[in-house]
Amino acid sequence: MTATATLPRPAAATELRRWYLLANGNQHRQDLCPQTAGFQQDFMLMEALIPQVRTLAMLMAAERLQAEHPHRTPDIITEEADWFAARILVFGVRVFHLDITLIPMLQTANRRARALAARHGLPFTPAQMRMSLHAGRPPHMLIMETADPGSADEGMVANSLALSRSLRARHPLLAA
């Protein structure tokens, strides 16, 4: 069985909404990230303005590390799969546009998201991958598709703040 055989097939693209997520916490300072200054797409989000992602990634890592390293805190607490698992749960991501080399990481992220969702009563649908080479996209930019219809595109900051507010009402764990 190949690695791709374990991932479910993506839902039809017409059912999903595409979001462009700036996953770099420095996006508030364009001078620190000049490569993203000219990139503009509809439905952009700034992860730094959506604290629920960081909260769930840290919660997931802390629960895992408590079992793995009960008497010490490692230098690096979260892993890439923790962040992707948090994005799956917070945004309801159904599809990530990723390089094929990230299949194992996405499988790990789906397992972690499923486990956290079960422990805390969050809805969970596994995310799938659509192969992408990231051509023409700045570093720290993720393309993801969700079933959330969202609202009208109001720009990156307004989109991010509105989504963060709506997440607080969905579940107590997301009230960060």
mmCIF file of C-alpha atoms in Angstrom:
data_model
loop_
_atom_site.group_PDB
_atom_site.id
_atom_site.type_symbol
_atom_site.label_atom_id
_atom_site.label_comp_id
_atom_site.label_asym_id
_atom_site.label_seq_id
_atom_site.Cartn_x
_atom_site.Cartn_y
_atom_site.Cartn_z
ATOM 1 C CA MET A 1 0.000 0.000 0.000
ATOM 2 C CA THR A 2 1.393 3.407 -0.929
ATOM 3 C CA ALA A 3 1.390 6.442 1.342
ATOM 4 C CA THR A 4 -1.237 8.137 -0.812
ATOM 5 C CA ALA A 5 -3.624 5.195 -0.502
ATOM 6 C CA THR A 6 -4.202 5.947 3.186
ATOM 7 C CA LEU A 7 -5.493 9.480 2.544
ATOM 8 C CA PRO A 8 -9.175 9.892 1.640
ATOM 9 C CA ARG A 9 -10.070 11.402 -1.692
ATOM 10 C CA PRO A 10 -10.699 15.177 -1.675
ATOM 11 C CA ALA A 11 -14.279 16.387 -1.782
ATOM 12 C CA ALA A 12 -15.412 18.244 -4.871
ATOM 13 C CA ALA A 13 -13.735 21.662 -5.029
ATOM 14 C CA THR A 14 -17.072 23.395 -5.651
ATOM 15 C CA GLU A 15 -18.173 22.465 -2.107
ATOM 16 C CA LEU A 16 -15.140 24.063 -0.488
ATOM 17 C CA ARG A 17 -13.926 27.604 0.131
ATOM 18 C CA ARG A 18 -10.279 28.378 -0.485
ATOM 19 C CA TRP A 19 -8.388 30.400 2.135
ATOM 20 C CA TYR A 20 -4.820 31.706 1.885
ATOM 21 C CA LEU A 21 -3.230 31.546 5.335
ATOM 22 C CA LEU A 22 -0.151 33.558 6.213
ATOM 23 C CA ALA A 23 1.353 31.269 8.823
ATOM 24 C CA ASN A 24 4.185 33.604 9.824
ATOM 25 C CA GLY A 25 3.610 35.549 13.024
ATOM 26 C CA ASN A 26 5.482 38.590 11.650
ATOM 27 C CA GLN A 27 2.932 39.535 9.001
ATOM 28 C CA HIS A 28 2.004 42.621 10.988
ATOM 29 C CA ARG A 29 5.485 43.933 10.062
ATOM 30 C CA GLN A 30 5.694 43.887 6.272
ATOM 31 C CA ASP A 31 9.249 45.229 6.482
ATOM 32 C CA LEU A 32 10.291 41.926 8.102
ATOM 33 C CA CYS A 33 8.615 39.903 5.344
ATOM 34 C CA PRO A 34 9.102 41.831 2.087
ATOM 35 C CA GLN A 35 8.498 38.698 -0.034
ATOM 36 C CA THR A 36 4.783 38.739 0.956
ATOM 37 C CA ALA A 37 4.167 42.468 0.571
ATOM 38 C CA GLY A 38 2.888 42.233 -3.025
ATOM 39 C CA PHE A 39 1.009 38.930 -2.749
ATOM 40 C CA GLN A 40 -2.750 39.416 -2.643
ATOM 41 C CA GLN A 41 -5.527 36.857 -3.013
ATOM 42 C CA ASP A 42 -9.167 36.812 -1.996
ATOM 43 C CA PHE A 43 -9.943 35.291 1.394
ATOM 44 C CA MET A 44 -6.567 35.711 3.031
ATOM 45 C CA LEU A 45 -6.107 35.063 6.747
ATOM 46 C CA MET A 46 -3.334 35.985 9.162
ATOM 47 C CA GLU A 47 -2.701 33.143 11.601
ATOM 48 C CA ALA A 48 -1.107 35.544 14.102
ATOM 49 C CA LEU A 49 -4.563 37.133 14.610
ATOM 50 C CA ILE A 50 -6.296 33.808 15.267
ATOM 51 C CA PRO A 51 -5.036 32.702 18.711
ATOM 52 C CA GLN A 52 -7.135 29.537 18.689
ATOM 53 C CA VAL A 53 -4.597 27.875 16.361
ATOM 54 C CA ARG A 54 -1.687 28.486 18.747
ATOM 55 C CA THR A 55 -3.819 27.443 21.738
ATOM 56 C CA LEU A 56 -4.753 24.071 20.237
ATOM 57 C CA ALA A 57 -1.239 23.407 18.876
ATOM 58 C CA MET A 58 0.248 24.059 22.322
ATOM 59 C CA LEU A 59 -2.448 22.036 24.104
ATOM 60 C CA MET A 60 -1.871 19.106 21.780
ATOM 61 C CA ALA A 61 1.907 19.274 22.220
ATOM 62 C CA ALA A 62 1.637 19.643 26.003
ATOM 63 C CA GLU A 63 -0.632 16.600 26.313
ATOM 64 C CA ARG A 64 1.708 14.550 24.120
ATOM 65 C CA LEU A 65 4.862 15.712 25.891
ATOM 66 C CA GLN A 66 3.414 15.025 29.328
ATOM 67 C CA ALA A 67 3.182 11.362 28.321
ATOM 68 C CA GLU A 68 6.534 11.251 26.477
ATOM 69 C CA HIS A 69 8.664 13.425 28.805
ATOM 70 C CA PRO A 70 6.881 13.613 32.175
ATOM 71 C CA HIS A 71 9.861 15.054 34.082
ATOM 72 C CA ARG A 72 11.272 17.633 31.685
ATOM 73 C CA THR A 73 10.239 20.131 29.045
ATOM 74 C CA PRO A 74 12.094 19.755 25.740
ATOM 75 C CA ASP A 75 13.608 22.790 24.030
ATOM 76 C CA ILE A 76 11.093 22.562 21.190
ATOM 77 C CA ILE A 77 7.542 21.938 22.337
ATOM 78 C CA THR A 78 5.432 21.849 19.167
ATOM 79 C CA GLU A 79 6.006 19.995 15.923
ATOM 80 C CA GLU A 80 4.758 20.805 12.442
ATOM 81 C CA ALA A 81 2.050 18.134 12.775
ATOM 82 C CA ASP A 82 0.712 19.862 15.923
ATOM 83 C CA TRP A 83 0.199 23.087 13.979
ATOM 84 C CA PHE A 84 -1.464 21.323 11.058
ATOM 85 C CA ALA A 85 -3.704 19.362 13.446
ATOM 86 C CA ALA A 86 -4.720 22.624 15.125
ATOM 87 C CA ARG A 87 -5.493 24.181 11.728
ATOM 88 C CA ILE A 88 -7.613 21.148 10.815
ATOM 89 C CA LEU A 89 -9.686 21.602 13.974
ATOM 90 C CA VAL A 90 -9.839 25.396 14.111
ATOM 91 C CA PHE A 91 -10.532 26.091 10.453
ATOM 92 C CA GLY A 92 -12.241 22.816 9.573
ATOM 93 C CA VAL A 93 -9.676 22.297 6.813
ATOM 94 C CA ARG A 94 -10.734 19.642 4.341
ATOM 95 C CA VAL A 95 -7.854 20.092 1.859
ATOM 96 C CA PHE A 96 -4.322 21.456 2.179
ATOM 97 C CA HIS A 97 -2.324 22.254 -0.952
ATOM 98 C CA LEU A 98 1.044 20.732 0.007
ATOM 99 C CA ASP A 99 4.166 19.168 -1.394
ATOM 100 C CA ILE A 100 3.825 15.389 -1.664
ATOM 101 C CA THR A 101 6.723 14.921 0.774
ATOM 102 C CA LEU A 102 4.382 16.130 3.546
ATOM 103 C CA ILE A 103 2.020 13.126 3.344
ATOM 104 C CA PRO A 104 3.447 11.491 6.508
ATOM 105 C CA MET A 105 3.191 14.771 8.433
ATOM 106 C CA LEU A 106 -0.445 15.231 7.347
ATOM 107 C CA GLN A 107 -1.272 11.668 8.378
ATOM 108 C CA THR A 108 0.236 12.384 11.817
ATOM 109 C CA ALA A 109 -1.670 15.679 12.011
ATOM 110 C CA ASN A 110 -4.957 13.916 11.230
ATOM 111 C CA ARG A 111 -4.300 11.313 13.960
ATOM 112 C CA ARG A 112 -3.489 14.019 16.504
ATOM 113 C CA ALA A 113 -6.482 16.129 15.509
ATOM 114 C CA ARG A 114 -8.803 13.122 15.759
ATOM 115 C CA ALA A 115 -7.501 12.271 19.246
ATOM 116 C CA LEU A 116 -7.747 15.847 20.542
ATOM 117 C CA ALA A 117 -11.231 16.251 19.056
ATOM 118 C CA ALA A 118 -12.382 13.061 20.765
ATOM 119 C CA ARG A 119 -10.967 14.135 24.146
ATOM 120 C CA HIS A 120 -12.485 17.629 24.009
ATOM 121 C CA GLY A 121 -15.721 17.155 22.081
ATOM 122 C CA LEU A 122 -14.666 18.995 18.924
ATOM 123 C CA PRO A 123 -15.989 18.081 15.468
ATOM 124 C CA PHE A 124 -13.419 16.353 13.268
ATOM 125 C CA THR A 125 -13.146 15.548 9.591
ATOM 126 C CA PRO A 126 -9.723 14.428 8.337
ATOM 127 C CA ALA A 127 -7.885 16.796 6.029
ATOM 128 C CA GLN A 128 -6.717 15.641 2.659
ATOM 129 C CA MET A 129 -3.894 16.760 0.430
ATOM 130 C CA ARG A 130 -3.917 18.248 -3.009
ATOM 131 C CA MET A 131 -0.407 18.100 -4.402
ATOM 132 C CA SER A 132 1.109 21.534 -4.941
ATOM 133 C CA LEU A 133 4.585 22.844 -5.734
ATOM 134 C CA HIS A 134 3.968 26.224 -4.057
ATOM 135 C CA ALA A 135 4.917 28.001 -7.292
ATOM 136 C CA GLY A 136 4.453 31.757 -7.145
ATOM 137 C CA ARG A 137 3.545 31.703 -3.471
ATOM 138 C CA PRO A 138 5.554 33.432 -0.736
ATOM 139 C CA PRO A 139 7.124 31.446 2.105
ATOM 140 C CA HIS A 140 4.820 30.788 5.058
ATOM 141 C CA MET A 141 1.733 30.831 2.814
ATOM 142 C CA LEU A 142 -0.652 27.888 3.079
ATOM 143 C CA ILE A 143 -3.528 27.282 0.752
ATOM 144 C CA MET A 144 -6.349 25.408 2.423
ATOM 145 C CA GLU A 145 -9.940 24.628 1.585
ATOM 146 C CA THR A 146 -12.721 24.478 4.168
ATOM 147 C CA ALA A 147 -16.422 23.701 4.198
ATOM 148 C CA ASP A 148 -17.000 26.984 6.089
ATOM 149 C CA PRO A 149 -18.661 29.412 3.693
ATOM 150 C CA GLY A 150 -17.366 32.323 5.780
ATOM 151 C CA SER A 151 -18.501 35.793 4.897
ATOM 152 C CA ALA A 152 -17.608 38.304 2.230
ATOM 153 C CA ASP A 153 -13.896 38.981 1.783
ATOM 154 C CA GLU A 154 -13.064 42.059 3.869
ATOM 155 C CA GLY A 155 -9.282 41.847 3.635
ATOM 156 C CA MET A 156 -6.716 39.830 5.530
ATOM 157 C CA VAL A 157 -6.956 41.543 8.915
ATOM 158 C CA ALA A 158 -10.760 41.867 8.983
ATOM 159 C CA ASN A 159 -11.178 38.263 7.749
ATOM 160 C CA SER A 160 -8.864 37.018 10.504
ATOM 161 C CA LEU A 161 -10.510 38.987 13.300
ATOM 162 C CA ALA A 162 -14.021 38.002 12.185
ATOM 163 C CA LEU A 163 -13.087 34.328 12.027
ATOM 164 C CA SER A 164 -11.458 34.484 15.463
ATOM 165 C CA ARG A 165 -14.623 36.044 16.927
ATOM 166 C CA SER A 166 -16.845 33.411 15.330
ATOM 167 C CA LEU A 167 -14.632 30.599 16.658
ATOM 168 C CA ARG A 168 -15.090 31.786 20.241
ATOM 169 C CA ALA A 169 -18.833 31.144 19.966
ATOM 170 C CA ARG A 170 -18.455 27.615 18.542
ATOM 171 C CA HIS A 171 -16.815 25.762 21.428
ATOM 172 C CA PRO A 172 -15.436 26.663 24.881
ATOM 173 C CA LEU A 173 -12.019 25.239 23.972
ATOM 174 C CA LEU A 174 -11.829 27.722 21.071
ATOM 175 C CA ALA A 175 -12.673 30.737 23.233
ATOM 176 C CA ALA A 176 -8.992 31.757 23.405
#
